[in-house]
Tab-separated table of C-alpha atoms in Angstrom:
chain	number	residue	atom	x	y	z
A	1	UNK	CA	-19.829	-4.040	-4.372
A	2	UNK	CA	-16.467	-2.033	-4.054
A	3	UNK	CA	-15.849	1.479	-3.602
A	4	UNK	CA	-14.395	1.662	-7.292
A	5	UNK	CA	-15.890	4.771	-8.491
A	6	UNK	CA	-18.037	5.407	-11.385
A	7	UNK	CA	-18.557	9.061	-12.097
A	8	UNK	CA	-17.290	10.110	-9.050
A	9	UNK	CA	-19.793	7.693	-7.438
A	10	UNK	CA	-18.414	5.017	-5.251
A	11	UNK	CA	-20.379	1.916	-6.963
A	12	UNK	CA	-21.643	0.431	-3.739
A	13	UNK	CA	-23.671	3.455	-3.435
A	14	UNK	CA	-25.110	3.056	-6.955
A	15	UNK	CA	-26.210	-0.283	-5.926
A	16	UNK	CA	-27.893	0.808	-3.094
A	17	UNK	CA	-29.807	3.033	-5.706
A	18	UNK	CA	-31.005	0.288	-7.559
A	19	UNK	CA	-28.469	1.826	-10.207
A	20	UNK	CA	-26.772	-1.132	-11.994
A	21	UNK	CA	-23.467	-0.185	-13.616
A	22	UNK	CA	-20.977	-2.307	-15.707
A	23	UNK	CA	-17.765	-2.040	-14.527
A	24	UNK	CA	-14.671	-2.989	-17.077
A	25	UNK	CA	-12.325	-5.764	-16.303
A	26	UNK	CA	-8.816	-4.989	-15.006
A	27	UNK	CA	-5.528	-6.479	-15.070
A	28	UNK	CA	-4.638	-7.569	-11.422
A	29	UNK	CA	-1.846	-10.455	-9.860
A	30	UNK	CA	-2.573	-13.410	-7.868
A	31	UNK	CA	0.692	-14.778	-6.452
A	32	UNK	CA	-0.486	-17.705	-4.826
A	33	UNK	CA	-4.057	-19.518	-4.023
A	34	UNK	CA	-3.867	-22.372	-1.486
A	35	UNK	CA	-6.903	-23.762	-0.911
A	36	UNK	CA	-7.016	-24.205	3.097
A	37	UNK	CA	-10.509	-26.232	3.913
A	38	UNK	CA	-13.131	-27.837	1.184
A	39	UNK	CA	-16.493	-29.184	2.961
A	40	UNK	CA	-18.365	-29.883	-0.363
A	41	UNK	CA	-20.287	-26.208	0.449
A	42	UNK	CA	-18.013	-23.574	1.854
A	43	UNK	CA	-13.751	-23.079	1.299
A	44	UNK	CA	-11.596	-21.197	2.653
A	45	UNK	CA	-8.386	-19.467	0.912
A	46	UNK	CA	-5.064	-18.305	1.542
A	47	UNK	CA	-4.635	-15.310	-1.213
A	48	UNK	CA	-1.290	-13.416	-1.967
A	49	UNK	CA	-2.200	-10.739	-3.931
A	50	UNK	CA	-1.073	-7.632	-5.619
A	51	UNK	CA	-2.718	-4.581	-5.126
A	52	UNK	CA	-6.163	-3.641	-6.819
A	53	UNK	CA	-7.340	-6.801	-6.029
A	54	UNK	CA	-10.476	-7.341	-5.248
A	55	UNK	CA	-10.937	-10.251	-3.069
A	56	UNK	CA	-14.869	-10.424	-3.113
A	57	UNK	CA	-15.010	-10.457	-7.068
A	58	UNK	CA	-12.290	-13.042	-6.677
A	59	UNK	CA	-14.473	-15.176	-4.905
A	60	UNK	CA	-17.326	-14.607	-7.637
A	61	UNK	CA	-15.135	-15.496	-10.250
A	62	UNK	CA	-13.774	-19.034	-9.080
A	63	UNK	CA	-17.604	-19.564	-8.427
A	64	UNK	CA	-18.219	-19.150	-12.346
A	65	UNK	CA	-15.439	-20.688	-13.296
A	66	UNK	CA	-16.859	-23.915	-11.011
A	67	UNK	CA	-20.057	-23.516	-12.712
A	68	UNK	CA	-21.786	-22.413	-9.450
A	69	UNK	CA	-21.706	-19.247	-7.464
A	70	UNK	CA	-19.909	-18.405	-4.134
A	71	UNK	CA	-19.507	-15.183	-2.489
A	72	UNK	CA	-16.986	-14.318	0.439
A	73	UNK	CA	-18.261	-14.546	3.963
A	74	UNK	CA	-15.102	-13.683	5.576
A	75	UNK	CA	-12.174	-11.709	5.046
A	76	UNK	CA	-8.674	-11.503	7.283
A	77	UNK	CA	-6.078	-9.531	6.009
A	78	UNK	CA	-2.919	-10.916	7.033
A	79	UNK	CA	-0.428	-8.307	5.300
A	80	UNK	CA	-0.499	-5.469	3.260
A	81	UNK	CA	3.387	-4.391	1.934
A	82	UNK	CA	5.730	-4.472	4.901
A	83	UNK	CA	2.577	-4.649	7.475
A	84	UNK	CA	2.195	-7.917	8.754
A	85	UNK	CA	-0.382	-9.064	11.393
A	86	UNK	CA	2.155	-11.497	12.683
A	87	UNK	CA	4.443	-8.460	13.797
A	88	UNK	CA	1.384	-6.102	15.010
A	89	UNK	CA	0.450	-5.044	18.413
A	90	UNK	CA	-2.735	-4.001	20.180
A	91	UNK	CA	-3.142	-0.672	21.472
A	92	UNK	CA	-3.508	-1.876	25.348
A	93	UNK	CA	-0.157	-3.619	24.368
A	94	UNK	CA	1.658	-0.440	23.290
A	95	UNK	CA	0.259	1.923	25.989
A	96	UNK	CA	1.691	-0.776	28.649
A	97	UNK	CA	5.187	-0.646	27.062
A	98	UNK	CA	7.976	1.579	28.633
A	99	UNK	CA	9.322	2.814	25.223
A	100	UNK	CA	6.299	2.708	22.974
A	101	UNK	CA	8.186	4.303	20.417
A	102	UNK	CA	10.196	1.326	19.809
A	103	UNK	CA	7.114	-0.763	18.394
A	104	UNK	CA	6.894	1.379	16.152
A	105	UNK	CA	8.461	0.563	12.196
A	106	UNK	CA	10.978	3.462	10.893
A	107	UNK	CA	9.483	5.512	8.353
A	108	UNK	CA	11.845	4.137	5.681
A	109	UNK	CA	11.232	0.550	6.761
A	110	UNK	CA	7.479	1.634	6.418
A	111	UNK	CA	7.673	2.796	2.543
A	112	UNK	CA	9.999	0.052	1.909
A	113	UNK	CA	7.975	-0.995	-1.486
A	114	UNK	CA	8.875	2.634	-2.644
A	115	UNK	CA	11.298	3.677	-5.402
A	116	UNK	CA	14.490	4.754	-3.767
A	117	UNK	CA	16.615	7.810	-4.521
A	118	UNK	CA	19.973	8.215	-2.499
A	119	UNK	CA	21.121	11.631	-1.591
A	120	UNK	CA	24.638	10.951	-1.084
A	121	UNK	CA	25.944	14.479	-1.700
A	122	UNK	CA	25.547	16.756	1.510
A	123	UNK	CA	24.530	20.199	-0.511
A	124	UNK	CA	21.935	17.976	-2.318
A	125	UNK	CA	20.648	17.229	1.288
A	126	UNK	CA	20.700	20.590	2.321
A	127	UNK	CA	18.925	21.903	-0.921
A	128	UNK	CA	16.001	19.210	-0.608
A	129	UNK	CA	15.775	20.016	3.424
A	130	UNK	CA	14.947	23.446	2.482
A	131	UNK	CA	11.907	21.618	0.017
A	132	UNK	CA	13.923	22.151	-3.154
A	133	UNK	CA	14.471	19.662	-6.287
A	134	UNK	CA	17.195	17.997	-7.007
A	135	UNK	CA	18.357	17.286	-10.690
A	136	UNK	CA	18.054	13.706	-11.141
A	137	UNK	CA	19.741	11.396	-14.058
A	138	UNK	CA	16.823	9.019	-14.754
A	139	UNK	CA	15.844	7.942	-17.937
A	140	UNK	CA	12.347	6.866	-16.597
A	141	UNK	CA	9.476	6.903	-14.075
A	142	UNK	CA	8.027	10.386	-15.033
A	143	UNK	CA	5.378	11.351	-12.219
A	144	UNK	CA	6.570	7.749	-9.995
A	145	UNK	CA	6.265	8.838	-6.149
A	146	UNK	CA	9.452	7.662	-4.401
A	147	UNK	CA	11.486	8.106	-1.239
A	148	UNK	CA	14.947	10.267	-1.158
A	149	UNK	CA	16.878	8.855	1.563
A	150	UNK	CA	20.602	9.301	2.990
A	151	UNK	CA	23.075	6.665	2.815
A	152	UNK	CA	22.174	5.838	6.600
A	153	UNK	CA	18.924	4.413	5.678
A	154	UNK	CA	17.078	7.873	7.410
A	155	UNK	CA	13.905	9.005	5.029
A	156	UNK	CA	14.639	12.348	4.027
A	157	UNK	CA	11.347	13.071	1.589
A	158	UNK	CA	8.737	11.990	-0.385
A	159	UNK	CA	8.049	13.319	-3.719
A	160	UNK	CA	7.717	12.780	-7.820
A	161	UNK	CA	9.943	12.017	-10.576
A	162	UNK	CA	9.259	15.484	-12.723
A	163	UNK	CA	10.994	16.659	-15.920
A	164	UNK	CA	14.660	15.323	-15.059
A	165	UNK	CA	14.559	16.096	-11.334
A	166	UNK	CA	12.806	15.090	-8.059
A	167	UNK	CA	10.164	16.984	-6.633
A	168	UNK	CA	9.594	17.056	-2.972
A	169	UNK	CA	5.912	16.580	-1.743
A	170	UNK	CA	6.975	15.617	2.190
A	171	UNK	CA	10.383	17.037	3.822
A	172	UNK	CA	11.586	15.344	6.800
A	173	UNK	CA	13.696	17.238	8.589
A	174	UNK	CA	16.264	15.826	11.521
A	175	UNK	CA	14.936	16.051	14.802
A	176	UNK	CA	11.277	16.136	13.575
């Protein structure tokens, strides 16, 4: 059961209640399957995914659609947007480093599946570093969260596309 919520309840607590709810379908995207090991009982799979997707149902659902049931048994995530396991670090690792600070991913790198709004204009910067919008020319994404950022690459907020302008939620000021 996933922590989908139904009435404000998540639906693995329902269950636990003995409450059975139906949930309805949704749209998700499956970029790739590769099907890693068969042993006539058990496989394993390599899923690339979009996000909302529920691996377990997954699992449930090519079991119905072999005209026999599975479940998962074991789940590795291996990414999720620009995180990748491959490039991770243990904690141990990072407190014996000299420069920790260098493991660690820029924050624009970090939001790099984020819409992206480029402050070139230096009063524009100074208006949104003192948290105010900025008149934007967009003809869509009403209520989208995305990044402004300088031509450098540095993050300079986070906010919402609102009524022809962006909206700061998160300033990030030099220095800080």
């Amino acid at each position: 059961y996933s922590a989908i919520k139904k009435d404000g309840q998540p639906l693995y607590k329902l269950a636990r209640q003995g409450i059975a709810v139906e949930v309805a379908p949704r749209t998700v995207t499956i970029h790739e399957i590769k099907l890693l090991m068969y042993n006539g009982e058990s496989a394993m799979l390599e899923v690339h995914c979009g996000k909302g997707t529920y691996i377990r149902t997954l699992c449930q659902d090519i079991g119905r659609a072999a005209g026999s049931s599975a479940y998962m048994e074991y789940l590795l995530r291996t990414q999720s947007g620009p995180f990748k396991m491959d490039d991770s670090i243990t904690l141990e690792q990072l407190e014996q480093m000299e420069e920790p600070q260098k493991a660690l991913l820029p924050l624009n790198e970090a939001l790099s599946g984020m819409r992206e709004l480029i402050i070139e204009d230096e009063e524009q910067r100074k208006l949104l570093n003192n948290g105010m919008k900025l008149n934007v020319t967009l003809t869509e994404g009403e209520g989208t969260l995305c990044k402004a950022v300088h031509p450098d690459g540095t993050l300079l907020a986070i906010g919402h596309l609102q009524e022809g302008s962006f909206k700061p939620d998160k300033v990030f000021k030099a220095g800080e």
